[in-house]
Structures are given as C-alpha cells and as structure tokens.
mmCIF file of C-alpha atoms in Angstrom:
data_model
loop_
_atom_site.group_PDB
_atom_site.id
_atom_site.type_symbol
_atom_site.label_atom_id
_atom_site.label_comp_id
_atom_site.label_asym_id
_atom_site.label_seq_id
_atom_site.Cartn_x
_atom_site.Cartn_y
_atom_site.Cartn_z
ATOM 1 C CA UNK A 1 0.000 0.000 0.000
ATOM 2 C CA UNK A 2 1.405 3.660 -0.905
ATOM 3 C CA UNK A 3 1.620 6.062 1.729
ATOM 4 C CA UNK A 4 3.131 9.035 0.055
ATOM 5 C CA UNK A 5 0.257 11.270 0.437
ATOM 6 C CA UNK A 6 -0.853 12.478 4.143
ATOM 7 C CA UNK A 7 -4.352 11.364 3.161
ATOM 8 C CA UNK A 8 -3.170 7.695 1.925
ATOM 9 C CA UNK A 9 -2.469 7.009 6.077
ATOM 10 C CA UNK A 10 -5.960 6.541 6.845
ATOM 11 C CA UNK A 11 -5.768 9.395 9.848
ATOM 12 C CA UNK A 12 -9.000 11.048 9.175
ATOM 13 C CA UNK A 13 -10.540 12.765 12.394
ATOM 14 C CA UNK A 14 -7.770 10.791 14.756
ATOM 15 C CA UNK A 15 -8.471 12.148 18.108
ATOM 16 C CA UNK A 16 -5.194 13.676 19.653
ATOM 17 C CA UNK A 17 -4.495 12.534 23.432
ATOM 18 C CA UNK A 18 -1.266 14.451 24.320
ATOM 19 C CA UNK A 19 0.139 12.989 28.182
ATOM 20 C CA UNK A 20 4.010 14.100 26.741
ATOM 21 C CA UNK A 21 3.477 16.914 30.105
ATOM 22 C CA UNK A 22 2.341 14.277 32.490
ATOM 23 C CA UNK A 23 5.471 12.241 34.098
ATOM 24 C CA UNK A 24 3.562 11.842 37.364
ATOM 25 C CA UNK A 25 3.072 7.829 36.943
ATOM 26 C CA UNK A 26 5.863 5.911 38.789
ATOM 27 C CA UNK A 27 4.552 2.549 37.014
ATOM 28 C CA UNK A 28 5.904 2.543 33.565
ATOM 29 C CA UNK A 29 2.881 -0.046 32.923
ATOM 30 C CA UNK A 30 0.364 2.981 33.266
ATOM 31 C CA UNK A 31 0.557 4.077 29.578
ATOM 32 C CA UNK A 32 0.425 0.632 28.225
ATOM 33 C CA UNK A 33 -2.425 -0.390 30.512
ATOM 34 C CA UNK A 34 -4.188 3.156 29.286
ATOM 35 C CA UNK A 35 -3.465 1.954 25.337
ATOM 36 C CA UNK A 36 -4.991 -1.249 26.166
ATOM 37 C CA UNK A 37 -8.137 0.047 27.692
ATOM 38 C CA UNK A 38 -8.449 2.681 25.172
ATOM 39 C CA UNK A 39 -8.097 -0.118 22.116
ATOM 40 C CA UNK A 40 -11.053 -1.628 23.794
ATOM 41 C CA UNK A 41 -12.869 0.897 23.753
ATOM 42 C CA UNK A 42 -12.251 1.564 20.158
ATOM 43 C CA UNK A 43 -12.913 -1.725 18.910
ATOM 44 C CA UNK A 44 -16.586 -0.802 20.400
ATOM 45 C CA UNK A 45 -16.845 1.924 18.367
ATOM 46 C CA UNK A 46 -14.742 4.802 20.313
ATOM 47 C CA UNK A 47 -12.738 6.910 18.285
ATOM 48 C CA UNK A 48 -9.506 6.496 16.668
ATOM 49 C CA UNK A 49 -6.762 7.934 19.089
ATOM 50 C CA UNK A 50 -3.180 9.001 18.825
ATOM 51 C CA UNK A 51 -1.844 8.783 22.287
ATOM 52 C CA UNK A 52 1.229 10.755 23.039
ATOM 53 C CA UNK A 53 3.149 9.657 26.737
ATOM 54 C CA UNK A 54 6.267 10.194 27.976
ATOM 55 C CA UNK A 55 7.721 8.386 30.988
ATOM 56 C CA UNK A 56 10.845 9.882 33.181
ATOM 57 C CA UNK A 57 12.794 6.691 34.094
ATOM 58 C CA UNK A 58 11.223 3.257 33.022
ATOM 59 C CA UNK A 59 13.091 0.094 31.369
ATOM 60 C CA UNK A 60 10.586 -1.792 29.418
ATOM 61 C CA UNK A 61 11.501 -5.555 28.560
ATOM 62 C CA UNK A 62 9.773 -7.628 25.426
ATOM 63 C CA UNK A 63 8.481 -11.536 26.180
ATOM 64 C CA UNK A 64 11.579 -12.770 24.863
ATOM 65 C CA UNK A 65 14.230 -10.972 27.343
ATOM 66 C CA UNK A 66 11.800 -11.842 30.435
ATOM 67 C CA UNK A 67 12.828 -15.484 29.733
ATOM 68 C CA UNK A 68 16.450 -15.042 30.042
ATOM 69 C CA UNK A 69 18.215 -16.723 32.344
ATOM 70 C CA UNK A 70 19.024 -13.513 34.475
ATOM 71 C CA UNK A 71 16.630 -11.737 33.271
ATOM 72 C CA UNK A 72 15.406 -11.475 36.985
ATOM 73 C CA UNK A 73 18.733 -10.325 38.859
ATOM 74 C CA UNK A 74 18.993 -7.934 35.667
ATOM 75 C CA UNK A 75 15.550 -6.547 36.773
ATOM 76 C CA UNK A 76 16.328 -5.815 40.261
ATOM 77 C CA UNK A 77 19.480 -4.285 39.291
ATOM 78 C CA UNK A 78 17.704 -1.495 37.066
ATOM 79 C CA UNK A 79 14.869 -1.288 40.238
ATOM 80 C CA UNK A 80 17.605 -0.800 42.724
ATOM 81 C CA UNK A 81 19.574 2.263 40.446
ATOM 82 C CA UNK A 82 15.569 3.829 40.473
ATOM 83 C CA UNK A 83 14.400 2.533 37.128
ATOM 84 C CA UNK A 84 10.424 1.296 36.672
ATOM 85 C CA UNK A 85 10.991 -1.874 34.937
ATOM 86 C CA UNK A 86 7.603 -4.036 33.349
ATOM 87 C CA UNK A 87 7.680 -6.445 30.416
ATOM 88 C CA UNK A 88 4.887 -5.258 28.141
ATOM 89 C CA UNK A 89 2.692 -7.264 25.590
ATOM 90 C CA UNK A 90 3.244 -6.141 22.453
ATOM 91 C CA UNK A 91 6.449 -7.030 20.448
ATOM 92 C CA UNK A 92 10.309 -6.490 20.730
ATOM 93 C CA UNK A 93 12.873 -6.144 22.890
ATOM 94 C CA UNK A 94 14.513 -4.057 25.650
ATOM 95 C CA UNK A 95 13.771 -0.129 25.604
ATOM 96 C CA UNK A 96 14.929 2.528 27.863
ATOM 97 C CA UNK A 97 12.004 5.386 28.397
ATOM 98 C CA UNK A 98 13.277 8.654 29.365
ATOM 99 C CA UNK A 99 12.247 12.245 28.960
ATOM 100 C CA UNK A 100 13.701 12.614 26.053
ATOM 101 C CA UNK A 101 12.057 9.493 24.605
ATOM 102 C CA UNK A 102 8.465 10.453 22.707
ATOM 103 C CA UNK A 103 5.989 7.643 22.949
ATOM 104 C CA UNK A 104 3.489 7.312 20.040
ATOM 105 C CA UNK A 105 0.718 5.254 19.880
ATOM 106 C CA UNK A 106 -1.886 4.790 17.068
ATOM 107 C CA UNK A 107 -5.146 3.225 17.970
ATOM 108 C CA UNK A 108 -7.434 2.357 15.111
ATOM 109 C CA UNK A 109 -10.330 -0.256 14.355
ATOM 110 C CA UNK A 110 -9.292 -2.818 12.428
ATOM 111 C CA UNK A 111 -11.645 -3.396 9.032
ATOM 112 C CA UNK A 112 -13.182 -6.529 10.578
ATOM 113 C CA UNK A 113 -12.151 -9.515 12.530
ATOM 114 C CA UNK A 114 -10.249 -11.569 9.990
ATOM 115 C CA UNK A 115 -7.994 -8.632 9.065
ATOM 116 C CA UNK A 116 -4.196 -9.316 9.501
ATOM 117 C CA UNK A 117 -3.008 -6.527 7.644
ATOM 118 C CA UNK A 118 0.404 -6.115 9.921
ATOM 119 C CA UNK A 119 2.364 -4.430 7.694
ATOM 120 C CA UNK A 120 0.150 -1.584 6.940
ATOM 121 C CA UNK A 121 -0.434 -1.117 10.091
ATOM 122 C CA UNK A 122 3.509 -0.954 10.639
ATOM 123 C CA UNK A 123 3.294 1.258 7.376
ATOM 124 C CA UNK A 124 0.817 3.300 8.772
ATOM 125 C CA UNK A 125 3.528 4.388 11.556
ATOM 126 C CA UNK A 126 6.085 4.774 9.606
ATOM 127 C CA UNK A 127 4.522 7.177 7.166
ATOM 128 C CA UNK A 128 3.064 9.907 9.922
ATOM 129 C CA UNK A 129 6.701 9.234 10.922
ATOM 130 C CA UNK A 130 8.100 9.909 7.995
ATOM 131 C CA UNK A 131 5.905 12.740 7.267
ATOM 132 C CA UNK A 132 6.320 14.583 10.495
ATOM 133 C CA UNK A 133 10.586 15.024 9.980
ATOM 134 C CA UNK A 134 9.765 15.700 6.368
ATOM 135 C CA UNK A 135 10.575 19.594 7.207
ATOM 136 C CA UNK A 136 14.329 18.615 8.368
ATOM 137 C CA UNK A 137 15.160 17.207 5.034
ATOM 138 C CA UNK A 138 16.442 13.551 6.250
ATOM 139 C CA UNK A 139 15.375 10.696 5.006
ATOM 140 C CA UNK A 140 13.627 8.152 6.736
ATOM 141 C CA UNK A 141 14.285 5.287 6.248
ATOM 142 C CA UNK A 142 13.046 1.790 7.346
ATOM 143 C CA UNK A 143 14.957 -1.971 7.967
ATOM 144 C CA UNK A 144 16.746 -3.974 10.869
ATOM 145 C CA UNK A 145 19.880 -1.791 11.753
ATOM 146 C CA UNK A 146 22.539 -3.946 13.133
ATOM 147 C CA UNK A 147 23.701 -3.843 16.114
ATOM 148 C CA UNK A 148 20.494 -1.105 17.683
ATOM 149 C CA UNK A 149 18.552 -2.369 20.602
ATOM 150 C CA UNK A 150 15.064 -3.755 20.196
ATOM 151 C CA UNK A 151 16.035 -4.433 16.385
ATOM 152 C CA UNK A 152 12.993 -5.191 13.943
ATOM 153 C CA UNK A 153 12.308 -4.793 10.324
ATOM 154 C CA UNK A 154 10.465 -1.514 11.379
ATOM 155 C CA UNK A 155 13.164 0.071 12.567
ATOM 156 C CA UNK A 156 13.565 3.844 11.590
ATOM 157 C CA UNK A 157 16.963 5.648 10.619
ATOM 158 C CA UNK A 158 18.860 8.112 9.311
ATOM 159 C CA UNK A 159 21.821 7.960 8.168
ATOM 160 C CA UNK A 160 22.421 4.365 8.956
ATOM 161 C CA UNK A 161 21.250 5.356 12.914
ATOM 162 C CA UNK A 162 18.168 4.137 14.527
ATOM 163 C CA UNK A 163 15.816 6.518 16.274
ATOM 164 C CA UNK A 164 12.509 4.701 16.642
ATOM 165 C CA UNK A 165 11.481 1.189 17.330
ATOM 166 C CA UNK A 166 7.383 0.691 16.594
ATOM 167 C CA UNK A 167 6.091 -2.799 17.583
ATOM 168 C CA UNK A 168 2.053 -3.594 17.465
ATOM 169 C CA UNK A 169 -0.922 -5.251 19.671
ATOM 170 C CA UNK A 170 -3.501 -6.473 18.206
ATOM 171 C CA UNK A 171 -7.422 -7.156 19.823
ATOM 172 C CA UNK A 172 -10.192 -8.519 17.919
ATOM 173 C CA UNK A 173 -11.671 -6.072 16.946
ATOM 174 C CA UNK A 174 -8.927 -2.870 16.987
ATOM 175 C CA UNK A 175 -5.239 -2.622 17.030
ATOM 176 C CA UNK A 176 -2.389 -0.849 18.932
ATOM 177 C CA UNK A 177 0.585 0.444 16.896
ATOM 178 C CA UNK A 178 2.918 1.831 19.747
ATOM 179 C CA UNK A 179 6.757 3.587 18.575
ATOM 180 C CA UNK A 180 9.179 4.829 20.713
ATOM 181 C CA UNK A 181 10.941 7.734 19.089
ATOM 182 C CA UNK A 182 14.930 8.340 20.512
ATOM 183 C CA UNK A 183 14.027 12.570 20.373
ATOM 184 C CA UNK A 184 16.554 14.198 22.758
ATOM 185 C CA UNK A 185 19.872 12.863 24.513
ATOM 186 C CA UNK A 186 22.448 10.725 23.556
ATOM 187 C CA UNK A 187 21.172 7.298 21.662
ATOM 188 C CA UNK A 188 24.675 5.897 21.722
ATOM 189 C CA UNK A 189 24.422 6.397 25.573
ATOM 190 C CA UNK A 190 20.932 5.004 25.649
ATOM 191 C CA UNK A 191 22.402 1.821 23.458
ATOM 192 C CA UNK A 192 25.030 0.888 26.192
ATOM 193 C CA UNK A 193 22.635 1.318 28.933
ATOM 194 C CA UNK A 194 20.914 -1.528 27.305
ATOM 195 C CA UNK A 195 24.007 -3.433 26.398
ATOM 196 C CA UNK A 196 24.850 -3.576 30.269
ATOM 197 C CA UNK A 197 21.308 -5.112 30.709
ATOM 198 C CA UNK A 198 21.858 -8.027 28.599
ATOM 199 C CA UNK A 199 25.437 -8.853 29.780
ATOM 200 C CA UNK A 200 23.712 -9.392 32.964
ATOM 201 C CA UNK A 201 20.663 -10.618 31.823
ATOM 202 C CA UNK A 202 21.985 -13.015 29.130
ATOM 203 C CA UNK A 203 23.308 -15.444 31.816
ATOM 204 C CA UNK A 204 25.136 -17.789 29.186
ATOM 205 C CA UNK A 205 22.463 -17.865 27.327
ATOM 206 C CA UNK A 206 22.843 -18.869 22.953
ATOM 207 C CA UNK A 207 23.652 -15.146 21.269
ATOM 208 C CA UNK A 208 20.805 -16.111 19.108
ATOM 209 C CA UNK A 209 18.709 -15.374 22.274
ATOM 210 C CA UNK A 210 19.315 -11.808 22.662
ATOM 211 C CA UNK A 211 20.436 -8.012 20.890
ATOM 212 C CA UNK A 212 23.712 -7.948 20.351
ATOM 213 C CA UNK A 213 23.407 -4.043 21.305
ATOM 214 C CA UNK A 214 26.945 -1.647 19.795
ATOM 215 C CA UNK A 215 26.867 1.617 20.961
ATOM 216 C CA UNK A 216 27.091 2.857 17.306
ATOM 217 C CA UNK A 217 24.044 1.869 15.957
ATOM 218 C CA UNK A 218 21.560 4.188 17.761
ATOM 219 C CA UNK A 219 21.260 8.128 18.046
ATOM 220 C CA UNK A 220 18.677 10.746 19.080
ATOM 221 C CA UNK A 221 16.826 12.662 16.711
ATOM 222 C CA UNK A 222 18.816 16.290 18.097
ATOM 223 C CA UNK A 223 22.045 14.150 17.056
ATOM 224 C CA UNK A 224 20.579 13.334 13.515
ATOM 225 C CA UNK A 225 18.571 16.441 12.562
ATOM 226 C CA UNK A 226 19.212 20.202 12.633
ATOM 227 C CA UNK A 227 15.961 20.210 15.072
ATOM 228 C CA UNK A 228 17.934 21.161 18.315
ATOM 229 C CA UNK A 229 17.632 20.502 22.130
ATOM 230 C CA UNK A 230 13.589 20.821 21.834
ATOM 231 C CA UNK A 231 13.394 18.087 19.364
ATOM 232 C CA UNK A 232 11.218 15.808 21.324
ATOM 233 C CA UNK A 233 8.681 19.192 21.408
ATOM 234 C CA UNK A 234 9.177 19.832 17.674
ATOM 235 C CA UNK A 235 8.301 16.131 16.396
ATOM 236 C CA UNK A 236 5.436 16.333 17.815
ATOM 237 C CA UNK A 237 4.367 19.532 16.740
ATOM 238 C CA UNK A 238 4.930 18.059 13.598
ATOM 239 C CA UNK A 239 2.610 15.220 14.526
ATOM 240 C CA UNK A 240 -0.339 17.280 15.316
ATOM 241 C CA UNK A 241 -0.099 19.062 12.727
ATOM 242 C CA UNK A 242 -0.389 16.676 10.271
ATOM 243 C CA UNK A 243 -3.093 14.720 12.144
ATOM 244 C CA UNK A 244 -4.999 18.235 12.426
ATOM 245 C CA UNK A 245 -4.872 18.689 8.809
ATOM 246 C CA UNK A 246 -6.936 15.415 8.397
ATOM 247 C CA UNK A 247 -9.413 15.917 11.444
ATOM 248 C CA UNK A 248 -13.150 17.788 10.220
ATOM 249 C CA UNK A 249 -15.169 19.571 12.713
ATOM 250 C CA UNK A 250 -18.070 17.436 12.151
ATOM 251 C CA UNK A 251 -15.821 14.264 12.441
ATOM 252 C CA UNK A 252 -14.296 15.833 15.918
ATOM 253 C CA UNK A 253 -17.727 16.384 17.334
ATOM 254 C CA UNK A 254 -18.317 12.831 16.642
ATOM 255 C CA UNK A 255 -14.734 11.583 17.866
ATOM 256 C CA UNK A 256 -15.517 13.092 21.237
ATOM 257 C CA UNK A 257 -18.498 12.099 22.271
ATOM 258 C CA UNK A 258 -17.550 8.921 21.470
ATOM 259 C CA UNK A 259 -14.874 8.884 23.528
ATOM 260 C CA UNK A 260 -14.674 7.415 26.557
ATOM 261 C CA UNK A 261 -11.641 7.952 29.179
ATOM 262 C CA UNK A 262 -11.256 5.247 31.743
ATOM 263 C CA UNK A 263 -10.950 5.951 35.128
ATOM 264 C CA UNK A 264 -7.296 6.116 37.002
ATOM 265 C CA UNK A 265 -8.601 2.820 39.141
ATOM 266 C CA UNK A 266 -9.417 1.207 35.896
ATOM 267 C CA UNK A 267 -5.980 1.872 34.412
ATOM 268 C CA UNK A 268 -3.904 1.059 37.527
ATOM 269 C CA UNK A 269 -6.074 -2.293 37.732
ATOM 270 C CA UNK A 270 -5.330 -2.892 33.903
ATOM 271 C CA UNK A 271 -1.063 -2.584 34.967
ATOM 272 C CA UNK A 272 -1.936 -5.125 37.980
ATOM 273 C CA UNK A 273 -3.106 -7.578 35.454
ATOM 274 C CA UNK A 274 -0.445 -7.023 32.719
ATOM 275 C CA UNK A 275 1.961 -6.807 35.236
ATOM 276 C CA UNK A 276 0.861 -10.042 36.769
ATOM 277 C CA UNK A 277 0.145 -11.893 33.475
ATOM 278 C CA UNK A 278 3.390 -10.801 31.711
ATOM 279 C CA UNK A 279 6.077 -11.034 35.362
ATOM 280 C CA UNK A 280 9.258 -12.665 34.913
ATOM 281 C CA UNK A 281 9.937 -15.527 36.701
ATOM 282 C CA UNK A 282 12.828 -15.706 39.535
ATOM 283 C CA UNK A 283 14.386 -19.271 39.281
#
C-alpha cells in the first residue's frame, strides 16, 4: 500500500491525546495499561486515538528478554539504580524510556475480525513518521539496523542510525501500533545502557537469544537532525499538525463524544493484570 500522500495514512478525524506533560506515573505499565483500555474501547466503536506519553525513568523488557536466564537479577538491578521496569505485551525487545524518549501510539479499528493486515499497520507508523521530519530534510528510512537495541524490520533511521522502534498489539476487533521515538539525549548512551542489561541478563544464554546491542548503531533525533535541544517538542508539533490537517469539525464532534476515558482505578487495575500476566519468573 502507498503512503506518500498524508491522506493515503488513513488518519481522518484521529483524536489527539497528548500525556508528553504528564510524568507523574511511577509505574511505567500505566501508559500501556491506558493503550490497552483505550483499544477496547475503540474496537466498540470509540474513536480512533493518537496517544502521546512520555515516561521519566522506566526500562521496558519484550516476552523474549523476560525469559532469560538472568533476566530477573537484571531486573532488580535497574529497580535498585531507580528505574520502573515491566515487560509489556506487544512485540520487541529491551527499551529505555526517558524524557527525552516520545511515545506514540496509534489506535485504530481494524476493518473486521479476519484482518491481519500487519504491515500496513507498521506502514501506517512509519509514514506519519516519515511525514512529520519531512521539514528537516532527512530521510527516513526503514529496515533492521545492526547492532540497535530492540532491532525489527520496522526500525527507523537516518543515516544508517536508529531513532525509533514501533512494535504492534492487536485485539479482535482494533489494534495498537505503539513507537518509541529516541528525540533528545544521547542514543549511543541510551544503546550501552541496554548493552549492560543483557550482559547481565543473558546469563550464558545462545547469542541467538538476545540483541547484540553496539553503541554505534543508535542516536537521538537532536544528534541526527538540525531540530535542536527541543526536538522531542518539535516532532510532535509536527505530529499534530499533520493529524490536524486530516481531522473535520463534524468528524471531531463525533470523535468526542464517542470517547470514553477510563478511570485512574481502571488503568492502575489494567497494569496489575499485565503486570501479573506478563512477570518474569525468579528461578
């Protein structure tokens, strides 16, 4: 599917939920439990919602590392240094979430039960991506990059250097396409941060098993872009802007009064259960 054209991503009258200003939650689950409540919702007929979070100091482990063999000393190593650790339940690996990490979200209805359309969904990322650093003149461009932390075929670069890892969740009847976006900071700083967390949490295990994270492979969209020290602010300027540009008044009306925000007891209840579900395992 093409996605050269702002209209071709399908973002008509996407309701904006900007939380980038609220780095109040000490659980790191919070914004994942809020996506999953929120997908619900949509699949019932709420709105489409691009949910914008932030988190100050939280370590966020895929399925995979959780079943390393010391995955759980690894854990309470980060906890101990102050970090908010969880394993979530959508795909990939290990990411560091600071304040200079943007957290994006797109939560859509999917055309109907039997739809498996993953890459366009992945596409569909990629392009308001794409689209929103379009005024800095770098290309984006996607493919595994070597060497980068939480690696996938999504992974977005310039210059050879990753910047944003996007992974998906997917309910019956909506979907969750969540990217973290390296904005501000160092990303070759943030890469061995995560190295040291699988040299611990590896615990012999085959290579095949884990990242094999170099320092090299990862930098910060400041680092990459002539966007400066507010480039975490910018991007997402950028984002609402072109999101605005596909919203209606008529179709906003309609987006928010079908909206409905779950309660803070809902959402912390939501991270008890993920948190539960998803734990890792101390041998």
């Amino acid at each position: 599917m093409g996605w050269d054209e702002l209209k071709d991503l399908g973002l008509g009258n996407v309701l904006i939920l900007d939380r980038r200003d609220d780095l109040s939650q000490a659980d790191v689950l919070y914004s994942f439990a809020l996506d999953e409540l929120l997908c619900r919702k949509t699949g019932q007929g709420g709105p489409s919602i691009c949910h914008i979070w932030r988190h100050p100091k939280g370590f966020v482990m895929g399925l995979r590392d959780s079943r390393l063999p010391g995955a759980a000393d690894a854990e309470q190593a980060l906890q101990s240094e102050g970090w908010a650790t969880a394993v979530r339940n959508s795909g990939g690996a290990a990411v560091p979430l600071d304040s200079g990490v943007i957290n994006l979200s797109l939560i859509m209805p999917k055309p109907s039960v039997e739809s498996f359309h993953f890459h366009d969904d992945f596409e569909r990322m990629y392009g308001l991506i794409r689209h929103a650093l379009q005024e800095t003149g770098c290309q984006v461009d996607k493919g595994e990059i070597k060497g980068a932390y939480c690696p996938g075929d999504y992974d977005l670069s310039i210059n050879g250097y990753k910047f944003c890892g996007i992974a998906q969740r997917r309910q019956t009847h909506a979907y969750i396409v969540q990217a973290f976006i390296v904005a501000e900071g160092s990303g070759q700083k943030r890469a061995r941060f995560v190295r040291k967390f699988y040299d611990q949490a590896a615990g012999g295990a085959d290579t095949k098993e884990y990242p094999l994270v170099h320092a090299d492979s990862t930098a910060s969209l400041e680092q990459l872009t002539g966007i400066g020290q507010d480039a975490g602010k910018r991007f997402v300027e950028a984002v609402k802007r072109i999101i605005g540009s596909q919203q209606t008044e008529a179709g906003m009306r309609d987006a928010k009064a079908k909206l409905e925000m779950p309660s803070r007891e809902q959402i912390e209840a939501m991270a008890e259960v993920m948190r539960t579900r998803y734990a890792i395992q101390a041998e």
